[in-house]
Amino acid sequence: MKFLLIGHSVEDHIYVEDKEYVRPGGIYYSAAAFINIISAEDEIYLCSLVDENSYHLFKDVYDGINKKYLKWTKNIPRINLIIHPEKEREEHYHNLASPLKIDEIEFDIFDGVLINMITGFEINPGDLSYIRNNFRGKIYFDVHSLSRELNNELKRVFRPIKNFEHWAENIDLLQANESEILTLSSKTSEAQIVKDILSFRPVAVILTKDTNGAMAYCKTENGIDSFYAQPVKIKEKNKVGCGDIFGAVFFYTYIKTKNFEKALTSANKAGGFAASMSNLSELRNLKKYVFE
C-alpha cells in the first residue's frame, strides 16, 4: 500500500522546566510512526518543506521515505514549545511557513492520505477540495494548529474555526484533542459537536483525551457508535508528538483492517508509548509494542 503524508516540518525548541531540547518536529512524528510500523510492501510519501540548516534533525526518518514531494526552502518554522505539567503547552513561532504545493501530486496512486495541520497553514479549504476531487480513498485530517490563530506576538491562541463545514465536507476521518474540538462548532458539548461533524462527510471523529484515554465516534446506518480506550499506564516522560504518533497508527491500522475499534486500541497504545519515550530512537520499538 502507498500512503501520502501532508504537513509542515518544524524545528522544535522544547522548554521543560529550565532545560531546552532541540528536536525535529511537526509531520516528522507522523512519518516516524509510519516507517516504524509499516510492512515491507508498503511505501510512504511525504509532502513537506525542509531546509539545509536543520535537515540533519530529520534525516534518519526522511531518508527512509519517498521524497518525490519533499521540497527545499530557505527556513522551516522554528517553534518554541513551553511545556506545562497540568495545562496546554504554549507555542511561539519563528519563520512562518509557506503553504504546501499539492497541484503536482498524483493522488490516485495512494491508498490513504493523512493531513496533519501542524502549523495550520499547510493547505486551505480550496486545496482540500482539490485533493478530494482527485482522490477516491480515505482522507485522515488532524485539526492540530488549525484550531489556533497566530496573534501579533506570534503566539498560538485557540479560537473558533470559521466555516469549518467547508473543511468537514471533504474529510473522512477527523482527529482532535479536547481543546481543539471546541473550535469546530458553536456547540459546547462534546456529543453535540461530534453530531455536527458527522452530519457532513466524516465517518469518524477521533478524540484524544491526554491522560484520560481516547474516544472514537463512528457514523453507522443506525446513528453513532462510540468506542473508548482507557489510558495506558506508563511513566510519562514526553508530551510532544504523542497525538501525531497516535494518528498515524490509527489511520494505518484502519486502512489495513477497516476496524475502528482495533484502530483505536492500537493508536491508544502508540500514544501511551510515545508519552513514555525518553528519546526518539525508542520509536524503533513502536511496532513491537503496539502490534506484538
PDB file of C-alpha atoms in Angstrom:
ATOM      1  CA  MET A   1       0.000   0.000   0.000  1.00  0.00           C
ATOM      2  CA  LYS A   2       1.010   3.610  -0.584  1.00  0.00           C
ATOM      3  CA  PHE A   3       0.362   6.400   1.922  1.00  0.00           C
ATOM      4  CA  LEU A   4       0.827  10.157   1.496  1.00  0.00           C
ATOM      5  CA  LEU A   5       1.566  12.382   4.495  1.00  0.00           C
ATOM      6  CA  ILE A   6       0.960  16.137   4.188  1.00  0.00           C
ATOM      7  CA  GLY A   7       2.219  18.580   6.819  1.00  0.00           C
ATOM      8  CA  HIS A   8       4.937  21.048   7.715  1.00  0.00           C
ATOM      9  CA  SER A   9       8.266  20.006   9.173  1.00  0.00           C
ATOM     10  CA  VAL A  10       9.277  22.243  12.075  1.00  0.00           C
ATOM     11  CA  GLU A  11      12.305  22.651  14.313  1.00  0.00           C
ATOM     12  CA  ASP A  12      11.088  22.259  17.872  1.00  0.00           C
ATOM     13  CA  HIS A  13      12.761  24.034  20.760  1.00  0.00           C
ATOM     14  CA  ILE A  14      11.188  22.354  23.756  1.00  0.00           C
ATOM     15  CA  TYR A  15      11.395  24.026  27.151  1.00  0.00           C
ATOM     16  CA  VAL A  16      10.766  21.814  30.170  1.00  0.00           C
ATOM     17  CA  GLU A  17      11.454  23.491  33.492  1.00  0.00           C
ATOM     18  CA  ASP A  18      14.916  25.045  32.982  1.00  0.00           C
ATOM     19  CA  LYS A  19      16.060  22.819  30.107  1.00  0.00           C
ATOM     20  CA  GLU A  20      15.925  23.326  26.328  1.00  0.00           C
ATOM     21  CA  TYR A  21      15.811  20.464  23.823  1.00  0.00           C
ATOM     22  CA  VAL A  22      16.152  20.933  20.035  1.00  0.00           C
ATOM     23  CA  ARG A  23      14.353  18.224  18.099  1.00  0.00           C
ATOM     24  CA  PRO A  24      12.715  17.518  14.743  1.00  0.00           C
ATOM     25  CA  GLY A  25       9.014  18.246  14.909  1.00  0.00           C
ATOM     26  CA  GLY A  26       5.773  18.570  13.039  1.00  0.00           C
ATOM     27  CA  ILE A  27       4.994  15.935  10.429  1.00  0.00           C
ATOM     28  CA  TYR A  28       8.246  14.206  11.433  1.00  0.00           C
ATOM     29  CA  TYR A  29       6.373  12.354  14.171  1.00  0.00           C
ATOM     30  CA  SER A  30       3.707  11.088  11.764  1.00  0.00           C
ATOM     31  CA  ALA A  31       6.402   9.936   9.331  1.00  0.00           C
ATOM     32  CA  ALA A  32       8.475   8.336  12.090  1.00  0.00           C
ATOM     33  CA  ALA A  33       5.479   6.367  13.310  1.00  0.00           C
ATOM     34  CA  PHE A  34       4.636   5.163   9.807  1.00  0.00           C
ATOM     35  CA  ILE A  35       8.105   3.937   8.873  1.00  0.00           C
ATOM     36  CA  ASN A  36       8.345   2.031  12.134  1.00  0.00           C
ATOM     37  CA  ILE A  37       5.043   0.138  11.753  1.00  0.00           C
ATOM     38  CA  ILE A  38       4.599  -0.481   8.019  1.00  0.00           C
ATOM     39  CA  SER A  39       5.020  -3.801   6.252  1.00  0.00           C
ATOM     40  CA  ALA A  40       7.799  -4.401   3.724  1.00  0.00           C
ATOM     41  CA  GLU A  41       5.428  -3.919   0.778  1.00  0.00           C
ATOM     42  CA  ASP A  42       4.159  -0.511   1.984  1.00  0.00           C
ATOM     43  CA  GLU A  43       5.570   2.830   0.819  1.00  0.00           C
ATOM     44  CA  ILE A  44       5.360   6.269   2.436  1.00  0.00           C
ATOM     45  CA  TYR A  45       5.455   9.556   0.512  1.00  0.00           C
ATOM     46  CA  LEU A  46       5.835  12.946   2.203  1.00  0.00           C
ATOM     47  CA  CYS A  47       4.646  16.375   1.065  1.00  0.00           C
ATOM     48  CA  SER A  48       6.544  18.859   3.237  1.00  0.00           C
ATOM     49  CA  LEU A  49       9.286  21.503   3.292  1.00  0.00           C
ATOM     50  CA  VAL A  50      12.830  21.110   4.636  1.00  0.00           C
ATOM     51  CA  ASP A  51      15.909  23.341   4.837  1.00  0.00           C
ATOM     52  CA  GLU A  52      19.650  22.691   4.720  1.00  0.00           C
ATOM     53  CA  ASN A  53      20.363  24.010   8.216  1.00  0.00           C
ATOM     54  CA  SER A  54      18.066  21.594  10.025  1.00  0.00           C
ATOM     55  CA  TYR A  55      17.792  18.584   7.710  1.00  0.00           C
ATOM     56  CA  HIS A  56      20.175  16.608   9.912  1.00  0.00           C
ATOM     57  CA  LEU A  57      17.409  16.520  12.527  1.00  0.00           C
ATOM     58  CA  PHE A  58      15.016  14.792  10.107  1.00  0.00           C
ATOM     59  CA  LYS A  59      17.466  12.690   8.118  1.00  0.00           C
ATOM     60  CA  ASP A  60      17.013   9.416   9.997  1.00  0.00           C
ATOM     61  CA  VAL A  61      13.328   9.273   9.040  1.00  0.00           C
ATOM     62  CA  TYR A  62      13.071  11.262   5.813  1.00  0.00           C
ATOM     63  CA  ASP A  63      15.861   9.302   4.123  1.00  0.00           C
ATOM     64  CA  GLY A  64      13.699   6.214   4.548  1.00  0.00           C
ATOM     65  CA  ILE A  65      10.650   7.509   2.685  1.00  0.00           C
ATOM     66  CA  ASN A  66       9.803   8.543  -0.869  1.00  0.00           C
ATOM     67  CA  LYS A  67      10.835  12.212  -1.182  1.00  0.00           C
ATOM     68  CA  LYS A  68       9.203  12.920  -4.549  1.00  0.00           C
ATOM     69  CA  TYR A  69       7.016  15.643  -2.997  1.00  0.00           C
ATOM     70  CA  LEU A  70       9.524  16.902  -0.424  1.00  0.00           C
ATOM     71  CA  LYS A  71      10.675  20.443  -1.297  1.00  0.00           C
ATOM     72  CA  TRP A  72      13.573  22.600  -0.099  1.00  0.00           C
ATOM     73  CA  THR A  73      13.066  26.062   1.351  1.00  0.00           C
ATOM     74  CA  LYS A  74      15.266  28.716   2.968  1.00  0.00           C
ATOM     75  CA  ASN A  75      13.980  28.285   6.520  1.00  0.00           C
ATOM     76  CA  ILE A  76      11.408  25.957   8.022  1.00  0.00           C
ATOM     77  CA  PRO A  77       9.430  27.184  11.052  1.00  0.00           C
ATOM     78  CA  ARG A  78      11.033  27.158  14.461  1.00  0.00           C
ATOM     79  CA  ILE A  79       8.581  26.652  17.297  1.00  0.00           C
ATOM     80  CA  ASN A  80       9.313  27.313  20.949  1.00  0.00           C
ATOM     81  CA  LEU A  81       7.209  24.855  22.952  1.00  0.00           C
ATOM     82  CA  ILE A  82       6.861  25.695  26.622  1.00  0.00           C
ATOM     83  CA  ILE A  83       5.640  22.567  28.379  1.00  0.00           C
ATOM     84  CA  HIS A  84       3.389  22.837  31.439  1.00  0.00           C
ATOM     85  CA  PRO A  85       2.547  19.765  33.546  1.00  0.00           C
ATOM     86  CA  GLU A  86      -1.168  20.449  34.012  1.00  0.00           C
ATOM     87  CA  LYS A  87      -2.308  22.568  31.042  1.00  0.00           C
ATOM     88  CA  GLU A  88      -1.939  23.081  27.286  1.00  0.00           C
ATOM     89  CA  ARG A  89       1.565  23.939  26.175  1.00  0.00           C
ATOM     90  CA  GLU A  90       2.460  27.410  24.905  1.00  0.00           C
ATOM     91  CA  GLU A  91       3.614  27.790  21.297  1.00  0.00           C
ATOM     92  CA  HIS A  92       5.682  30.701  19.951  1.00  0.00           C
ATOM     93  CA  TYR A  93       6.594  30.822  16.255  1.00  0.00           C
ATOM     94  CA  HIS A  94       9.640  31.972  14.308  1.00  0.00           C
ATOM     95  CA  ASN A  95       9.841  31.718  10.492  1.00  0.00           C
ATOM     96  CA  LEU A  96       6.292  31.349   9.220  1.00  0.00           C
ATOM     97  CA  ALA A  97       5.816  28.532   6.733  1.00  0.00           C
ATOM     98  CA  SER A  98       4.631  28.815   3.141  1.00  0.00           C
ATOM     99  CA  PRO A  99       1.611  26.733   2.080  1.00  0.00           C
ATOM    100  CA  LEU A 100       2.455  23.357   0.593  1.00  0.00           C
ATOM    101  CA  LYS A 101       2.152  22.807  -3.160  1.00  0.00           C
ATOM    102  CA  ILE A 102      -0.239  19.977  -3.912  1.00  0.00           C
ATOM    103  CA  ASP A 103      -1.033  20.503  -7.593  1.00  0.00           C
ATOM    104  CA  GLU A 104       1.835  18.245  -8.731  1.00  0.00           C
ATOM    105  CA  ILE A 105       0.757  15.252  -6.648  1.00  0.00           C
ATOM    106  CA  GLU A 106      -0.639  12.098  -8.286  1.00  0.00           C
ATOM    107  CA  PHE A 107      -3.266  11.422  -5.648  1.00  0.00           C
ATOM    108  CA  ASP A 108      -4.843   8.435  -7.358  1.00  0.00           C
ATOM    109  CA  ILE A 109      -1.818   6.201  -6.652  1.00  0.00           C
ATOM    110  CA  PHE A 110      -2.388   6.308  -2.881  1.00  0.00           C
ATOM    111  CA  ASP A 111      -4.424   4.089  -0.579  1.00  0.00           C
ATOM    112  CA  GLY A 112      -4.668   6.758   2.100  1.00  0.00           C
ATOM    113  CA  VAL A 113      -3.829  10.440   2.631  1.00  0.00           C
ATOM    114  CA  LEU A 114      -3.040  11.806   6.100  1.00  0.00           C
ATOM    115  CA  ILE A 115      -3.141  15.595   6.508  1.00  0.00           C
ATOM    116  CA  ASN A 116      -1.693  16.942   9.751  1.00  0.00           C
ATOM    117  CA  MET A 117      -2.242  20.682  10.189  1.00  0.00           C
ATOM    118  CA  ILE A 118       0.989  21.151  12.117  1.00  0.00           C
ATOM    119  CA  THR A 119       1.152  24.921  11.582  1.00  0.00           C
ATOM    120  CA  GLY A 120      -2.399  25.387  10.316  1.00  0.00           C
ATOM    121  CA  PHE A 121      -1.043  26.912   7.109  1.00  0.00           C
ATOM    122  CA  GLU A 122      -0.344  23.725   5.122  1.00  0.00           C
ATOM    123  CA  ILE A 123      -3.449  23.935   2.941  1.00  0.00           C
ATOM    124  CA  ASN A 124      -6.711  25.889   2.723  1.00  0.00           C
ATOM    125  CA  PRO A 125     -10.284  24.631   2.153  1.00  0.00           C
ATOM    126  CA  GLY A 126      -9.854  25.055  -1.606  1.00  0.00           C
ATOM    127  CA  ASP A 127      -6.764  22.840  -1.529  1.00  0.00           C
ATOM    128  CA  LEU A 128      -8.629  20.197   0.454  1.00  0.00           C
ATOM    129  CA  SER A 129     -11.458  20.310  -2.084  1.00  0.00           C
ATOM    130  CA  TYR A 130      -8.869  19.806  -4.841  1.00  0.00           C
ATOM    131  CA  ILE A 131      -7.470  16.762  -3.033  1.00  0.00           C
ATOM    132  CA  ARG A 132     -10.971  15.350  -2.551  1.00  0.00           C
ATOM    133  CA  ASN A 133     -11.808  15.790  -6.231  1.00  0.00           C
ATOM    134  CA  ASN A 134      -8.618  13.975  -7.254  1.00  0.00           C
ATOM    135  CA  PHE A 135      -8.601  11.209  -4.654  1.00  0.00           C
ATOM    136  CA  ARG A 136     -11.186   8.496  -4.056  1.00  0.00           C
ATOM    137  CA  GLY A 137      -9.591   6.959  -0.960  1.00  0.00           C
ATOM    138  CA  LYS A 138      -9.754   7.906   2.712  1.00  0.00           C
ATOM    139  CA  ILE A 139      -8.514  11.276   3.992  1.00  0.00           C
ATOM    140  CA  TYR A 140      -7.421  11.453   7.641  1.00  0.00           C
ATOM    141  CA  PHE A 141      -7.346  15.023   8.973  1.00  0.00           C
ATOM    142  CA  ASP A 142      -5.657  16.064  12.234  1.00  0.00           C
ATOM    143  CA  VAL A 143      -7.004  19.513  13.187  1.00  0.00           C
ATOM    144  CA  HIS A 144      -3.918  20.370  15.252  1.00  0.00           C
ATOM    145  CA  SER A 145      -2.931  24.073  14.884  1.00  0.00           C
ATOM    146  CA  LEU A 146      -5.770  24.933  12.508  1.00  0.00           C
ATOM    147  CA  SER A 147      -7.610  25.493  15.792  1.00  0.00           C
ATOM    148  CA  ARG A 148      -5.149  28.193  16.915  1.00  0.00           C
ATOM    149  CA  GLU A 149      -4.792  31.667  15.474  1.00  0.00           C
ATOM    150  CA  LEU A 150      -1.430  33.407  15.348  1.00  0.00           C
ATOM    151  CA  ASN A 151      -1.535  36.661  17.326  1.00  0.00           C
ATOM    152  CA  ASN A 152       0.691  39.735  16.972  1.00  0.00           C
ATOM    153  CA  GLU A 153       3.297  38.181  19.273  1.00  0.00           C
ATOM    154  CA  LEU A 154       3.439  35.048  17.041  1.00  0.00           C
ATOM    155  CA  LYS A 155       1.842  33.041  19.838  1.00  0.00           C
ATOM    156  CA  ARG A 156      -0.832  30.437  19.064  1.00  0.00           C
ATOM    157  CA  VAL A 157      -4.203  31.002  20.735  1.00  0.00           C
ATOM    158  CA  PHE A 158      -7.306  28.812  20.465  1.00  0.00           C
ATOM    159  CA  ARG A 159     -10.232  30.321  18.557  1.00  0.00           C
ATOM    160  CA  PRO A 160     -13.295  29.059  16.620  1.00  0.00           C
ATOM    161  CA  ILE A 161     -12.522  27.952  13.058  1.00  0.00           C
ATOM    162  CA  LYS A 162     -14.721  29.938  10.671  1.00  0.00           C
ATOM    163  CA  ASN A 163     -16.908  27.880   8.351  1.00  0.00           C
ATOM    164  CA  PHE A 164     -15.436  24.586   9.451  1.00  0.00           C
ATOM    165  CA  GLU A 165     -18.069  22.832   7.376  1.00  0.00           C
ATOM    166  CA  HIS A 166     -16.007  23.758   4.300  1.00  0.00           C
ATOM    167  CA  TRP A 167     -13.262  21.544   5.701  1.00  0.00           C
ATOM    168  CA  ALA A 168     -15.530  18.827   7.057  1.00  0.00           C
ATOM    169  CA  GLU A 169     -17.268  18.172   3.746  1.00  0.00           C
ATOM    170  CA  ASN A 170     -14.007  16.769   2.322  1.00  0.00           C
ATOM    171  CA  ILE A 171     -12.693  14.724   5.284  1.00  0.00           C
ATOM    172  CA  ASP A 172     -13.295  11.040   6.047  1.00  0.00           C
ATOM    173  CA  LEU A 173     -11.704  10.711   9.490  1.00  0.00           C
ATOM    174  CA  LEU A 174     -11.065  13.658  11.809  1.00  0.00           C
ATOM    175  CA  GLN A 175      -8.765  13.811  14.833  1.00  0.00           C
ATOM    176  CA  ALA A 176      -8.790  16.461  17.558  1.00  0.00           C
ATOM    177  CA  ASN A 177      -7.950  16.776  21.228  1.00  0.00           C
ATOM    178  CA  GLU A 178     -10.275  18.115  23.922  1.00  0.00           C
ATOM    179  CA  SER A 179      -9.267  21.742  23.337  1.00  0.00           C
ATOM    180  CA  GLU A 180      -9.254  21.568  19.538  1.00  0.00           C
ATOM    181  CA  ILE A 181     -12.707  20.018  19.236  1.00  0.00           C
ATOM    182  CA  LEU A 182     -14.257  23.060  20.929  1.00  0.00           C
ATOM    183  CA  THR A 183     -13.119  25.212  17.985  1.00  0.00           C
ATOM    184  CA  LEU A 184     -15.043  23.203  15.370  1.00  0.00           C
ATOM    185  CA  SER A 185     -18.610  24.189  16.240  1.00  0.00           C
ATOM    186  CA  SER A 186     -20.680  26.785  18.060  1.00  0.00           C
ATOM    187  CA  LYS A 187     -21.912  23.967  20.304  1.00  0.00           C
ATOM    188  CA  THR A 188     -20.230  23.432  23.657  1.00  0.00           C
ATOM    189  CA  SER A 189     -20.844  19.766  24.441  1.00  0.00           C
ATOM    190  CA  GLU A 190     -18.667  17.010  23.021  1.00  0.00           C
ATOM    191  CA  ALA A 191     -21.696  14.984  21.922  1.00  0.00           C
ATOM    192  CA  GLN A 192     -23.281  17.876  20.027  1.00  0.00           C
ATOM    193  CA  ILE A 193     -20.033  18.859  18.319  1.00  0.00           C
ATOM    194  CA  VAL A 194     -19.440  15.269  17.201  1.00  0.00           C
ATOM    195  CA  LYS A 195     -23.006  15.073  15.905  1.00  0.00           C
ATOM    196  CA  ASP A 196     -22.451  18.283  13.919  1.00  0.00           C
ATOM    197  CA  ILE A 197     -19.229  16.997  12.356  1.00  0.00           C
ATOM    198  CA  LEU A 198     -20.678  13.598  11.465  1.00  0.00           C
ATOM    199  CA  SER A 199     -23.587  15.317   9.717  1.00  0.00           C
ATOM    200  CA  PHE A 200     -21.064  16.132   6.987  1.00  0.00           C
ATOM    201  CA  ARG A 201     -18.801  13.663   5.167  1.00  0.00           C
ATOM    202  CA  PRO A 202     -16.686  12.275   8.054  1.00  0.00           C
ATOM    203  CA  VAL A 203     -17.375   8.691   9.087  1.00  0.00           C
ATOM    204  CA  ALA A 204     -15.439   9.033  12.341  1.00  0.00           C
ATOM    205  CA  VAL A 205     -14.297  11.607  14.879  1.00  0.00           C
ATOM    206  CA  ILE A 206     -11.300  10.523  16.938  1.00  0.00           C
ATOM    207  CA  LEU A 207     -10.861  12.409  20.186  1.00  0.00           C
ATOM    208  CA  THR A 208      -7.658  12.170  22.214  1.00  0.00           C
ATOM    209  CA  LYS A 209      -8.025  12.879  25.931  1.00  0.00           C
ATOM    210  CA  ASP A 210      -4.436  13.013  27.185  1.00  0.00           C
ATOM    211  CA  THR A 211      -4.257  11.039  30.450  1.00  0.00           C
ATOM    212  CA  ASN A 212      -7.916  10.015  30.117  1.00  0.00           C
ATOM    213  CA  GLY A 213      -7.500   7.782  27.076  1.00  0.00           C
ATOM    214  CA  ALA A 214      -9.254   8.284  23.743  1.00  0.00           C
ATOM    215  CA  MET A 215     -12.659   8.024  22.050  1.00  0.00           C
ATOM    216  CA  ALA A 216     -13.754   7.179  18.531  1.00  0.00           C
ATOM    217  CA  TYR A 217     -17.241   8.212  17.384  1.00  0.00           C
ATOM    218  CA  CYS A 218     -18.284   6.387  14.214  1.00  0.00           C
ATOM    219  CA  LYS A 219     -21.220   7.014  11.894  1.00  0.00           C
ATOM    220  CA  THR A 220     -23.445   3.989  11.271  1.00  0.00           C
ATOM    221  CA  GLU A 221     -26.742   3.329   9.495  1.00  0.00           C
ATOM    222  CA  ASN A 222     -28.484   3.456  12.874  1.00  0.00           C
ATOM    223  CA  GLY A 223     -26.777   6.540  14.289  1.00  0.00           C
ATOM    224  CA  ILE A 224     -23.437   6.951  16.057  1.00  0.00           C
ATOM    225  CA  ASP A 225     -21.393   4.225  17.728  1.00  0.00           C
ATOM    226  CA  SER A 226     -18.630   5.096  20.178  1.00  0.00           C
ATOM    227  CA  PHE A 227     -15.554   3.243  21.380  1.00  0.00           C
ATOM    228  CA  TYR A 228     -13.426   4.136  24.390  1.00  0.00           C
ATOM    229  CA  ALA A 229      -9.796   3.237  25.035  1.00  0.00           C
ATOM    230  CA  GLN A 230      -8.611   3.517  28.615  1.00  0.00           C
ATOM    231  CA  PRO A 231      -5.364   5.383  29.301  1.00  0.00           C
ATOM    232  CA  VAL A 232      -2.208   3.317  29.078  1.00  0.00           C
ATOM    233  CA  LYS A 233      -0.419   3.022  32.399  1.00  0.00           C
ATOM    234  CA  ILE A 234       3.033   4.478  31.825  1.00  0.00           C
ATOM    235  CA  LYS A 235       5.527   6.794  33.466  1.00  0.00           C
ATOM    236  CA  GLU A 236       5.172   9.969  31.417  1.00  0.00           C
ATOM    237  CA  LYS A 237       8.457  11.341  30.098  1.00  0.00           C
ATOM    238  CA  ASN A 238       7.347  13.114  26.922  1.00  0.00           C
ATOM    239  CA  LYS A 239       4.487  15.433  25.916  1.00  0.00           C
ATOM    240  CA  VAL A 240       5.441  16.239  22.293  1.00  0.00           C
ATOM    241  CA  GLY A 241       4.358  14.316  19.188  1.00  0.00           C
ATOM    242  CA  CYS A 242       2.125  11.851  21.039  1.00  0.00           C
ATOM    243  CA  GLY A 243      -1.033  12.832  19.146  1.00  0.00           C
ATOM    244  CA  ASP A 244       0.809  12.692  15.817  1.00  0.00           C
ATOM    245  CA  ILE A 245       2.034   9.162  16.521  1.00  0.00           C
ATOM    246  CA  PHE A 246      -1.449   8.210  17.728  1.00  0.00           C
ATOM    247  CA  GLY A 247      -2.996   9.472  14.471  1.00  0.00           C
ATOM    248  CA  ALA A 248      -0.507   7.717  12.208  1.00  0.00           C
ATOM    249  CA  VAL A 249      -1.109   4.374  13.906  1.00  0.00           C
ATOM    250  CA  PHE A 250      -4.892   4.846  13.904  1.00  0.00           C
ATOM    251  CA  PHE A 251      -5.013   5.633  10.192  1.00  0.00           C
ATOM    252  CA  TYR A 252      -2.611   2.871   9.172  1.00  0.00           C
ATOM    253  CA  THR A 253      -4.466   0.273  11.237  1.00  0.00           C
ATOM    254  CA  TYR A 254      -7.865   1.398   9.968  1.00  0.00           C
ATOM    255  CA  ILE A 255      -6.808   1.307   6.302  1.00  0.00           C
ATOM    256  CA  LYS A 256      -5.392  -2.188   6.839  1.00  0.00           C
ATOM    257  CA  THR A 257      -8.294  -3.616   8.881  1.00  0.00           C
ATOM    258  CA  LYS A 258     -11.339  -1.340   8.313  1.00  0.00           C
ATOM    259  CA  ASN A 259     -11.971  -1.834  12.043  1.00  0.00           C
ATOM    260  CA  PHE A 260     -12.456   1.328  14.123  1.00  0.00           C
ATOM    261  CA  GLU A 261     -12.195  -0.406  17.485  1.00  0.00           C
ATOM    262  CA  LYS A 262      -8.946  -2.154  16.583  1.00  0.00           C
ATOM    263  CA  ALA A 263      -7.557   1.111  15.164  1.00  0.00           C
ATOM    264  CA  LEU A 264      -8.410   2.974  18.374  1.00  0.00           C
ATOM    265  CA  THR A 265      -6.859   0.299  20.587  1.00  0.00           C
ATOM    266  CA  SER A 266      -3.630   0.289  18.569  1.00  0.00           C
ATOM    267  CA  ALA A 267      -3.443   4.083  18.391  1.00  0.00           C
ATOM    268  CA  ASN A 268      -4.047   4.469  22.104  1.00  0.00           C
ATOM    269  CA  LYS A 269      -1.192   2.068  22.865  1.00  0.00           C
ATOM    270  CA  ALA A 270       1.014   4.031  20.455  1.00  0.00           C
ATOM    271  CA  GLY A 271       0.148   7.336  22.124  1.00  0.00           C
ATOM    272  CA  GLY A 272       0.997   5.889  25.515  1.00  0.00           C
ATOM    273  CA  PHE A 273       4.260   4.514  24.175  1.00  0.00           C
ATOM    274  CA  ALA A 274       5.146   7.952  22.762  1.00  0.00           C
ATOM    275  CA  ALA A 275       4.451   9.579  26.123  1.00  0.00           C
ATOM    276  CA  SER A 276       6.810   7.115  27.812  1.00  0.00           C
ATOM    277  CA  MET A 277       9.784   7.778  25.488  1.00  0.00           C
ATOM    278  CA  SER A 278      12.982   9.307  26.812  1.00  0.00           C
ATOM    279  CA  ASN A 279      14.379   9.821  23.300  1.00  0.00           C
ATOM    280  CA  LEU A 280      13.234   9.488  19.693  1.00  0.00           C
ATOM    281  CA  SER A 281      15.369   6.420  18.989  1.00  0.00           C
ATOM    282  CA  GLU A 282      12.884   4.380  21.021  1.00  0.00           C
ATOM    283  CA  LEU A 283      10.391   4.661  18.151  1.00  0.00           C
ATOM    284  CA  ARG A 284      12.101   1.684  16.531  1.00  0.00           C
ATOM    285  CA  ASN A 285      10.264  -0.408  19.145  1.00  0.00           C
ATOM    286  CA  LEU A 286       6.834   1.050  18.297  1.00  0.00           C
ATOM    287  CA  LYS A 287       5.625  -1.831  16.115  1.00  0.00           C
ATOM    288  CA  LYS A 288       6.583  -4.458  18.665  1.00  0.00           C
ATOM    289  CA  TYR A 289       4.889  -2.553  21.492  1.00  0.00           C
ATOM    290  CA  VAL A 290       1.660  -1.895  19.590  1.00  0.00           C
ATOM    291  CA  PHE A 291       1.112  -4.981  17.457  1.00  0.00           C
ATOM    292  CA  GLU A 292       3.032  -7.876  19.025  1.00  0.00           C
TER     293      GLU A 292
END
